[in-house]
Amino acid sequence: MRKPLISANWKMNKTIGETEEFIRAFLPLVKDVTDVDIIIAPPFTSLSAASGLLTGTGVKLAAQNVFYEEKGAFTGEISPAMLLASGCSCVIIGHSERRQYFHETDEVVNKKIGTARKNGLEVILCIGESLKEREENRTFGVLDGQLSGSLKDLTLDGITIAYEPIWAIGTGRTATKEQANEAHSFIRGWLRKNKESADSIRILYGGSVTPENVASLMSEPDVDGGLVGGASLKPDSFAKIVTGAR
Ligand code: PEP
């Protein structure tokens, strides 16, 4: 039995003060939740402040990105050690916005996962197809390529997969629960065929998850949780998604 996991992805939203305000309002709303794992991924600048408030609460802290080198002349980049020292135990890697706007390839994603895991960070690996790829019936081929490239020579230890169809991210157009489960079972099948311990790996759905649709998505056997952008920015709404995932 896989425990549900709900992760917020705040993207480039919230200052340090806004992060603290969110966490102070959010924690009381989920204080009795023990049957869903919760992660919050603020921007880098808010990590330390968030860590100060989350320590000891059971809510984990994630970063939204990491670099694949340990240290050195890489202006603007952030290392795994820096994330660990800021209180992170987890990192999101390969989000479609990073692939699209910052040209991250599966090879780069693979290197980032390798360095993050070597340093003990848990990883949420994001994959998903564009609308054009779905319409051309290439969804499974795209997922196959992203999984092979991103997970090359890596075990599944410490890894969660987030299936995020690009056409559903930030658009208000959620995949149907059947579409989500079809993709998730393809991913699970791929993991079973190519890696060890695929049955214990959590596969999250991401793409316009809301308090209204979370229970329906979670009713599918291969949907183990959600990666939530827009609807994670308000304490009330994110808490409702967490409780709706039980
Ligand atoms: C995301 O950022 O990963 C995401 C799924 O965003 P949204 O929930 O806003 O679609």
PDB file of C-alpha atoms and ligand atoms in Angstrom:
ATOM      1  CA  MET A   1       0.000   0.000   0.000  1.00  0.00           C
ATOM      2  CA  ARG A   2       1.501   3.342  -1.051  1.00  0.00           C
ATOM      3  CA  LYS A   3       0.894   6.285   1.290  1.00  0.00           C
ATOM      4  CA  PRO A   4      -0.588   9.297  -0.562  1.00  0.00           C
ATOM      5  CA  LEU A   5       1.774  12.212  -1.123  1.00  0.00           C
ATOM      6  CA  ILE A   6       0.719  15.766  -1.910  1.00  0.00           C
ATOM      7  CA  SER A   7       3.412  18.266  -2.861  1.00  0.00           C
ATOM      8  CA  ALA A   8       3.065  21.983  -3.425  1.00  0.00           C
ATOM      9  CA  ASN A   9       5.134  23.585  -6.171  1.00  0.00           C
ATOM     10  CA  TRP A  10       5.082  27.332  -5.639  1.00  0.00           C
ATOM     11  CA  LYS A  11       7.175  28.103  -8.740  1.00  0.00           C
ATOM     12  CA  MET A  12       8.370  31.774  -8.696  1.00  0.00           C
ATOM     13  CA  ASN A  13       5.844  32.888  -6.087  1.00  0.00           C
ATOM     14  CA  LYS A  14       6.123  34.157  -2.504  1.00  0.00           C
ATOM     15  CA  THR A  15       8.695  36.268  -0.710  1.00  0.00           C
ATOM     16  CA  ILE A  16      10.138  35.158   2.618  1.00  0.00           C
ATOM     17  CA  GLY A  17       7.400  37.024   4.501  1.00  0.00           C
ATOM     18  CA  GLU A  18       4.654  35.513   2.347  1.00  0.00           C
ATOM     19  CA  THR A  19       6.142  32.053   2.852  1.00  0.00           C
ATOM     20  CA  GLU A  20       6.077  32.458   6.636  1.00  0.00           C
ATOM     21  CA  GLU A  21       2.518  33.783   6.521  1.00  0.00           C
ATOM     22  CA  PHE A  22       1.408  30.766   4.455  1.00  0.00           C
ATOM     23  CA  ILE A  23       3.065  28.211   6.726  1.00  0.00           C
ATOM     24  CA  ARG A  24       1.687  29.778   9.907  1.00  0.00           C
ATOM     25  CA  ALA A  25      -1.832  29.599   8.449  1.00  0.00           C
ATOM     26  CA  PHE A  26      -1.403  26.157   6.832  1.00  0.00           C
ATOM     27  CA  LEU A  27       0.057  24.067   9.673  1.00  0.00           C
ATOM     28  CA  PRO A  28      -2.991  24.241  11.985  1.00  0.00           C
ATOM     29  CA  LEU A  29      -5.202  23.116   9.081  1.00  0.00           C
ATOM     30  CA  VAL A  30      -3.256  19.855   8.632  1.00  0.00           C
ATOM     31  CA  LYS A  31      -2.134  19.202  12.205  1.00  0.00           C
ATOM     32  CA  ASP A  32      -4.197  15.991  12.454  1.00  0.00           C
ATOM     33  CA  VAL A  33      -3.205  14.611   9.056  1.00  0.00           C
ATOM     34  CA  THR A  34      -0.962  11.575   9.474  1.00  0.00           C
ATOM     35  CA  ASP A  35      -2.169   9.477   6.546  1.00  0.00           C
ATOM     36  CA  VAL A  36      -0.918  11.785   3.765  1.00  0.00           C
ATOM     37  CA  ASP A  37       2.697  12.871   3.274  1.00  0.00           C
ATOM     38  CA  ILE A  38       2.989  16.606   2.636  1.00  0.00           C
ATOM     39  CA  ILE A  39       5.777  18.513   0.872  1.00  0.00           C
ATOM     40  CA  ILE A  40       6.121  22.243   0.234  1.00  0.00           C
ATOM     41  CA  ALA A  41       8.501  23.546  -2.446  1.00  0.00           C
ATOM     42  CA  PRO A  42       9.034  27.314  -2.091  1.00  0.00           C
ATOM     43  CA  PRO A  43      11.576  29.332  -4.107  1.00  0.00           C
ATOM     44  CA  PHE A  44      15.239  29.006  -3.007  1.00  0.00           C
ATOM     45  CA  THR A  45      15.157  32.334  -1.151  1.00  0.00           C
ATOM     46  CA  SER A  46      12.409  31.119   1.197  1.00  0.00           C
ATOM     47  CA  LEU A  47      13.870  27.701   2.036  1.00  0.00           C
ATOM     48  CA  SER A  48      15.662  28.595   5.275  1.00  0.00           C
ATOM     49  CA  ALA A  49      12.726  30.554   6.643  1.00  0.00           C
ATOM     50  CA  ALA A  50      10.343  27.737   5.715  1.00  0.00           C
ATOM     51  CA  SER A  51      12.640  25.178   7.299  1.00  0.00           C
ATOM     52  CA  GLY A  52      12.608  27.108  10.586  1.00  0.00           C
ATOM     53  CA  LEU A  53       8.825  26.817  10.743  1.00  0.00           C
ATOM     54  CA  LEU A  54       8.458  23.268   9.366  1.00  0.00           C
ATOM     55  CA  THR A  55      11.076  21.490  11.468  1.00  0.00           C
ATOM     56  CA  GLY A  56       9.401  18.916  13.698  1.00  0.00           C
ATOM     57  CA  THR A  57       5.989  19.207  11.985  1.00  0.00           C
ATOM     58  CA  GLY A  58       6.235  16.254   9.598  1.00  0.00           C
ATOM     59  CA  VAL A  59       5.752  18.544   6.569  1.00  0.00           C
ATOM     60  CA  LYS A  60       8.805  18.125   4.355  1.00  0.00           C
ATOM     61  CA  LEU A  61      10.648  20.844   2.484  1.00  0.00           C
ATOM     62  CA  ALA A  62      11.651  20.570  -1.178  1.00  0.00           C
ATOM     63  CA  ALA A  63      13.527  22.779  -3.618  1.00  0.00           C
ATOM     64  CA  GLN A  64      12.297  23.270  -7.179  1.00  0.00           C
ATOM     65  CA  ASN A  65      15.653  22.650  -8.831  1.00  0.00           C
ATOM     66  CA  VAL A  66      19.289  21.755  -8.138  1.00  0.00           C
ATOM     67  CA  PHE A  67      22.524  21.730 -10.138  1.00  0.00           C
ATOM     68  CA  TYR A  68      24.408  18.535 -10.967  1.00  0.00           C
ATOM     69  CA  GLU A  69      27.861  19.696  -9.840  1.00  0.00           C
ATOM     70  CA  GLU A  70      28.829  19.683  -6.166  1.00  0.00           C
ATOM     71  CA  LYS A  71      30.518  23.147  -6.146  1.00  0.00           C
ATOM     72  CA  GLY A  72      32.539  25.554  -8.273  1.00  0.00           C
ATOM     73  CA  ALA A  73      32.274  28.257 -10.934  1.00  0.00           C
ATOM     74  CA  PHE A  74      28.609  27.895 -11.905  1.00  0.00           C
ATOM     75  CA  THR A  75      27.188  31.369 -11.357  1.00  0.00           C
ATOM     76  CA  GLY A  76      23.596  31.336 -10.225  1.00  0.00           C
ATOM     77  CA  GLU A  77      23.384  27.620  -9.569  1.00  0.00           C
ATOM     78  CA  ILE A  78      22.548  25.845  -6.294  1.00  0.00           C
ATOM     79  CA  SER A  79      24.193  22.622  -5.068  1.00  0.00           C
ATOM     80  CA  PRO A  80      22.685  19.662  -3.187  1.00  0.00           C
ATOM     81  CA  ALA A  81      24.777  20.539  -0.097  1.00  0.00           C
ATOM     82  CA  MET A  82      23.284  24.051  -0.102  1.00  0.00           C
ATOM     83  CA  LEU A  83      19.773  22.582  -0.212  1.00  0.00           C
ATOM     84  CA  LEU A  84      20.508  20.156   2.615  1.00  0.00           C
ATOM     85  CA  ALA A  85      21.960  23.007   4.718  1.00  0.00           C
ATOM     86  CA  SER A  86      18.776  25.020   4.055  1.00  0.00           C
ATOM     87  CA  GLY A  87      16.624  22.242   5.507  1.00  0.00           C
ATOM     88  CA  CYS A  88      15.510  20.498   2.306  1.00  0.00           C
ATOM     89  CA  SER A  89      15.130  16.742   2.178  1.00  0.00           C
ATOM     90  CA  CYS A  90      13.717  16.658  -1.316  1.00  0.00           C
ATOM     91  CA  VAL A  91      14.013  18.314  -4.729  1.00  0.00           C
ATOM     92  CA  ILE A  92      11.775  18.576  -7.809  1.00  0.00           C
ATOM     93  CA  ILE A  93      13.747  17.797 -10.983  1.00  0.00           C
ATOM     94  CA  GLY A  94      12.773  18.041 -14.653  1.00  0.00           C
ATOM     95  CA  HIS A  95       9.632  20.160 -14.340  1.00  0.00           C
ATOM     96  CA  SER A  96       8.263  20.930 -17.796  1.00  0.00           C
ATOM     97  CA  GLU A  97       8.820  24.659 -17.244  1.00  0.00           C
ATOM     98  CA  ARG A  98      12.519  23.947 -16.724  1.00  0.00           C
ATOM     99  CA  ARG A  99      12.598  21.733 -19.788  1.00  0.00           C
ATOM    100  CA  GLN A 100      10.732  24.340 -21.868  1.00  0.00           C
ATOM    101  CA  TYR A 101      12.232  27.669 -20.726  1.00  0.00           C
ATOM    102  CA  PHE A 102      15.683  26.542 -19.560  1.00  0.00           C
ATOM    103  CA  HIS A 103      16.269  23.820 -22.147  1.00  0.00           C
ATOM    104  CA  GLU A 104      16.798  20.992 -19.660  1.00  0.00           C
ATOM    105  CA  THR A 105      17.232  17.734 -21.514  1.00  0.00           C
ATOM    106  CA  ASP A 106      16.740  14.220 -20.174  1.00  0.00           C
ATOM    107  CA  GLU A 107      20.528  13.968 -19.997  1.00  0.00           C
ATOM    108  CA  VAL A 108      20.750  17.022 -17.727  1.00  0.00           C
ATOM    109  CA  VAL A 109      17.813  15.745 -15.668  1.00  0.00           C
ATOM    110  CA  ASN A 110      19.604  12.397 -15.304  1.00  0.00           C
ATOM    111  CA  LYS A 111      22.780  14.106 -14.059  1.00  0.00           C
ATOM    112  CA  LYS A 112      20.793  16.227 -11.597  1.00  0.00           C
ATOM    113  CA  ILE A 113      18.995  13.190 -10.175  1.00  0.00           C
ATOM    114  CA  GLY A 114      22.306  11.332  -9.843  1.00  0.00           C
ATOM    115  CA  THR A 115      23.944  14.135  -7.835  1.00  0.00           C
ATOM    116  CA  ALA A 116      20.828  14.769  -5.732  1.00  0.00           C
ATOM    117  CA  ARG A 117      20.545  11.076  -4.802  1.00  0.00           C
ATOM    118  CA  LYS A 118      24.260  10.777  -4.101  1.00  0.00           C
ATOM    119  CA  ASN A 119      23.796  13.553  -1.553  1.00  0.00           C
ATOM    120  CA  GLY A 120      20.744  11.928   0.023  1.00  0.00           C
ATOM    121  CA  LEU A 121      18.041  14.215  -1.367  1.00  0.00           C
ATOM    122  CA  GLU A 122      14.764  12.567  -2.317  1.00  0.00           C
ATOM    123  CA  VAL A 123      13.695  13.409  -5.857  1.00  0.00           C
ATOM    124  CA  ILE A 124      10.376  14.149  -7.550  1.00  0.00           C
ATOM    125  CA  LEU A 125      11.041  13.529 -11.241  1.00  0.00           C
ATOM    126  CA  CYS A 126       8.551  15.280 -13.562  1.00  0.00           C
ATOM    127  CA  ILE A 127       7.630  13.877 -16.963  1.00  0.00           C
ATOM    128  CA  GLY A 128       4.744  14.467 -19.337  1.00  0.00           C
ATOM    129  CA  GLU A 129       3.699  15.064 -22.914  1.00  0.00           C
ATOM    130  CA  SER A 130       2.654  18.234 -24.778  1.00  0.00           C
ATOM    131  CA  LEU A 131      -0.802  18.640 -26.298  1.00  0.00           C
ATOM    132  CA  LYS A 132       0.620  18.109 -29.799  1.00  0.00           C
ATOM    133  CA  GLU A 133       2.294  14.878 -28.712  1.00  0.00           C
ATOM    134  CA  ARG A 134      -0.954  13.633 -27.142  1.00  0.00           C
ATOM    135  CA  GLU A 135      -2.969  14.534 -30.217  1.00  0.00           C
ATOM    136  CA  GLU A 136      -0.475  12.659 -32.382  1.00  0.00           C
ATOM    137  CA  ASN A 137      -0.871   9.592 -30.121  1.00  0.00           C
ATOM    138  CA  ARG A 138       2.749   9.849 -29.016  1.00  0.00           C
ATOM    139  CA  THR A 139       2.148  10.072 -25.238  1.00  0.00           C
ATOM    140  CA  PHE A 140       3.569   6.647 -24.355  1.00  0.00           C
ATOM    141  CA  GLY A 141       6.568   7.106 -26.659  1.00  0.00           C
ATOM    142  CA  VAL A 142       7.360  10.453 -25.031  1.00  0.00           C
ATOM    143  CA  LEU A 143       7.037   9.003 -21.511  1.00  0.00           C
ATOM    144  CA  ASP A 144       9.212   6.053 -22.510  1.00  0.00           C
ATOM    145  CA  GLY A 145      11.934   8.405 -23.789  1.00  0.00           C
ATOM    146  CA  GLN A 146      11.787  10.644 -20.713  1.00  0.00           C
ATOM    147  CA  LEU A 147      11.927   7.685 -18.315  1.00  0.00           C
ATOM    148  CA  SER A 148      14.801   5.976 -20.157  1.00  0.00           C
ATOM    149  CA  GLY A 149      16.827   9.184 -20.408  1.00  0.00           C
ATOM    150  CA  SER A 150      16.133  10.588 -16.942  1.00  0.00           C
ATOM    151  CA  LEU A 151      16.592   7.323 -15.054  1.00  0.00           C
ATOM    152  CA  LYS A 152      19.539   5.966 -17.057  1.00  0.00           C
ATOM    153  CA  ASP A 153      21.848   3.921 -14.778  1.00  0.00           C
ATOM    154  CA  LEU A 154      19.887   4.946 -11.654  1.00  0.00           C
ATOM    155  CA  THR A 155      17.914   2.877  -9.167  1.00  0.00           C
ATOM    156  CA  LEU A 156      14.433   3.970  -8.037  1.00  0.00           C
ATOM    157  CA  ASP A 157      15.583   4.425  -4.471  1.00  0.00           C
ATOM    158  CA  GLY A 158      14.358   7.792  -3.136  1.00  0.00           C
ATOM    159  CA  ILE A 159      12.528   8.659  -6.332  1.00  0.00           C
ATOM    160  CA  THR A 160       8.905   9.705  -6.853  1.00  0.00           C
ATOM    161  CA  ILE A 161       7.566  10.228 -10.360  1.00  0.00           C
ATOM    162  CA  ALA A 162       5.197  13.094 -11.195  1.00  0.00           C
ATOM    163  CA  TYR A 163       3.192  12.622 -14.390  1.00  0.00           C
ATOM    164  CA  GLU A 164       2.378  16.143 -15.545  1.00  0.00           C
ATOM    165  CA  PRO A 165       0.782  16.470 -18.966  1.00  0.00           C
ATOM    166  CA  ILE A 166       1.994  19.885 -20.140  1.00  0.00           C
ATOM    167  CA  TRP A 167      -1.426  20.786 -21.542  1.00  0.00           C
ATOM    168  CA  ALA A 168      -2.913  20.474 -18.039  1.00  0.00           C
ATOM    169  CA  ILE A 169      -0.342  22.583 -16.157  1.00  0.00           C
ATOM    170  CA  GLY A 170      -1.684  25.968 -15.116  1.00  0.00           C
ATOM    171  CA  THR A 171      -4.425  25.765 -17.745  1.00  0.00           C
ATOM    172  CA  GLY A 172      -7.393  24.725 -15.604  1.00  0.00           C
ATOM    173  CA  ARG A 173      -7.728  21.773 -17.988  1.00  0.00           C
ATOM    174  CA  THR A 174      -7.259  18.703 -15.803  1.00  0.00           C
ATOM    175  CA  ALA A 175      -6.661  15.275 -17.325  1.00  0.00           C
ATOM    176  CA  THR A 176      -9.633  13.008 -16.710  1.00  0.00           C
ATOM    177  CA  LYS A 177      -9.035  10.426 -14.006  1.00  0.00           C
ATOM    178  CA  GLU A 178      -9.015   7.774 -16.720  1.00  0.00           C
ATOM    179  CA  GLN A 179      -6.368   9.665 -18.751  1.00  0.00           C
ATOM    180  CA  ALA A 180      -4.261  10.114 -15.607  1.00  0.00           C
ATOM    181  CA  ASN A 181      -4.530   6.462 -14.605  1.00  0.00           C
ATOM    182  CA  GLU A 182      -3.779   5.248 -18.130  1.00  0.00           C
ATOM    183  CA  ALA A 183      -0.519   7.234 -18.142  1.00  0.00           C
ATOM    184  CA  HIS A 184       0.320   6.194 -14.574  1.00  0.00           C
ATOM    185  CA  SER A 185      -0.163   2.518 -15.324  1.00  0.00           C
ATOM    186  CA  PHE A 186       2.017   2.885 -18.411  1.00  0.00           C
ATOM    187  CA  ILE A 187       4.700   4.452 -16.177  1.00  0.00           C
ATOM    188  CA  ARG A 188       4.295   1.720 -13.525  1.00  0.00           C
ATOM    189  CA  GLY A 189       4.584  -0.920 -16.253  1.00  0.00           C
ATOM    190  CA  TRP A 190       7.738   0.737 -17.579  1.00  0.00           C
ATOM    191  CA  LEU A 191       9.258   0.821 -14.082  1.00  0.00           C
ATOM    192  CA  ARG A 192       8.377  -2.857 -13.497  1.00  0.00           C
ATOM    193  CA  LYS A 193       9.992  -3.850 -16.756  1.00  0.00           C
ATOM    194  CA  ASN A 194      13.152  -1.778 -16.394  1.00  0.00           C
ATOM    195  CA  LYS A 195      13.852  -1.256 -12.677  1.00  0.00           C
ATOM    196  CA  GLU A 196      13.631  -2.910  -9.253  1.00  0.00           C
ATOM    197  CA  SER A 197      10.886  -2.261  -6.664  1.00  0.00           C
ATOM    198  CA  ALA A 198       8.486  -0.457  -9.021  1.00  0.00           C
ATOM    199  CA  ASP A 199       5.435  -1.334  -6.955  1.00  0.00           C
ATOM    200  CA  SER A 200       6.464   0.809  -4.010  1.00  0.00           C
ATOM    201  CA  ILE A 201       7.214   3.918  -6.122  1.00  0.00           C
ATOM    202  CA  ARG A 202       4.678   6.725  -5.826  1.00  0.00           C
ATOM    203  CA  ILE A 203       3.401   8.245  -9.036  1.00  0.00           C
ATOM    204  CA  LEU A 204       1.857  11.696  -8.572  1.00  0.00           C
ATOM    205  CA  TYR A 205      -0.460  13.434 -10.998  1.00  0.00           C
ATOM    206  CA  GLY A 206       0.149  17.125 -11.710  1.00  0.00           C
ATOM    207  CA  GLY A 207      -1.916  19.491 -13.841  1.00  0.00           C
ATOM    208  CA  SER A 208      -4.635  21.771 -12.443  1.00  0.00           C
ATOM    209  CA  VAL A 209      -5.289  19.685  -9.324  1.00  0.00           C
ATOM    210  CA  THR A 210      -7.892  21.444  -7.141  1.00  0.00           C
ATOM    211  CA  PRO A 211      -9.828  20.728  -3.929  1.00  0.00           C
ATOM    212  CA  GLU A 212     -12.738  19.797  -6.195  1.00  0.00           C
ATOM    213  CA  ASN A 213     -11.023  17.184  -8.378  1.00  0.00           C
ATOM    214  CA  VAL A 214      -8.429  15.639  -6.040  1.00  0.00           C
ATOM    215  CA  ALA A 215     -10.649  12.888  -4.596  1.00  0.00           C
ATOM    216  CA  SER A 216     -11.736  11.738  -8.027  1.00  0.00           C
ATOM    217  CA  LEU A 217      -8.136  11.591  -9.303  1.00  0.00           C
ATOM    218  CA  MET A 218      -7.047   9.776  -6.142  1.00  0.00           C
ATOM    219  CA  SER A 219      -9.744   7.139  -6.610  1.00  0.00           C
ATOM    220  CA  GLU A 220      -7.681   5.668  -9.466  1.00  0.00           C
ATOM    221  CA  PRO A 221      -5.455   2.731  -8.453  1.00  0.00           C
ATOM    222  CA  ASP A 222      -2.202   4.062  -9.897  1.00  0.00           C
ATOM    223  CA  VAL A 223      -2.608   7.704  -8.780  1.00  0.00           C
ATOM    224  CA  ASP A 224      -0.686   8.000  -5.499  1.00  0.00           C
ATOM    225  CA  GLY A 225      -0.892  11.740  -4.958  1.00  0.00           C
ATOM    226  CA  GLY A 226      -0.510  15.125  -6.594  1.00  0.00           C
ATOM    227  CA  LEU A 227       2.002  17.809  -7.493  1.00  0.00           C
ATOM    228  CA  VAL A 228       0.074  21.045  -7.138  1.00  0.00           C
ATOM    229  CA  GLY A 229       0.957  24.465  -8.561  1.00  0.00           C
ATOM    230  CA  GLY A 230      -1.675  27.214  -8.558  1.00  0.00           C
ATOM    231  CA  ALA A 231      -3.987  25.662  -5.976  1.00  0.00           C
ATOM    232  CA  SER A 232      -1.122  25.263  -3.484  1.00  0.00           C
ATOM    233  CA  LEU A 233      -0.605  29.005  -3.108  1.00  0.00           C
ATOM    234  CA  LYS A 234      -3.451  29.509  -0.617  1.00  0.00           C
ATOM    235  CA  PRO A 235      -3.315  27.681   2.747  1.00  0.00           C
ATOM    236  CA  ASP A 236      -7.017  26.827   2.681  1.00  0.00           C
ATOM    237  CA  SER A 237      -7.031  25.442  -0.806  1.00  0.00           C
ATOM    238  CA  PHE A 238      -3.822  23.419  -0.331  1.00  0.00           C
ATOM    239  CA  ALA A 239      -5.071  22.013   2.995  1.00  0.00           C
ATOM    240  CA  LYS A 240      -8.314  20.925   1.294  1.00  0.00           C
ATOM    241  CA  ILE A 241      -6.285  19.111  -1.368  1.00  0.00           C
ATOM    242  CA  VAL A 242      -4.271  17.328   1.330  1.00  0.00           C
ATOM    243  CA  THR A 243      -7.369  16.228   3.231  1.00  0.00           C
ATOM    244  CA  GLY A 244      -9.166  15.358  -0.016  1.00  0.00           C
ATOM    245  CA  ALA A 245      -6.371  12.944  -0.918  1.00  0.00           C
ATOM    246  CA  ARG A 246      -7.143  10.577   2.010  1.00  0.00           C
TER     247      ARG A 246
HETATM  248  C1  PEP B   1       2.917  22.270 -11.464  1.00  0.00           C
HETATM  249  O1  PEP B   1       3.463  23.345 -11.367  1.00  0.00           O
HETATM  250  O2  PEP B   1       3.612  21.258 -11.329  1.00  0.00           O
HETATM  251  C2  PEP B   1       1.480  22.212 -11.707  1.00  0.00           C
HETATM  252  C3  PEP B   1       0.931  21.041 -11.862  1.00  0.00           C
HETATM  253  O3  PEP B   1       0.805  23.400 -11.772  1.00  0.00           O
HETATM  254  P1  PEP B   1      -0.803  23.597 -11.715  1.00  0.00           P
HETATM  255  O4  PEP B   1      -1.306  22.794 -10.552  1.00  0.00           O
HETATM  256  O5  PEP B   1      -1.001  25.064 -11.533  1.00  0.00           O
HETATM  257  O6  PEP B   1      -1.359  23.091 -13.006  1.00  0.00           O
END
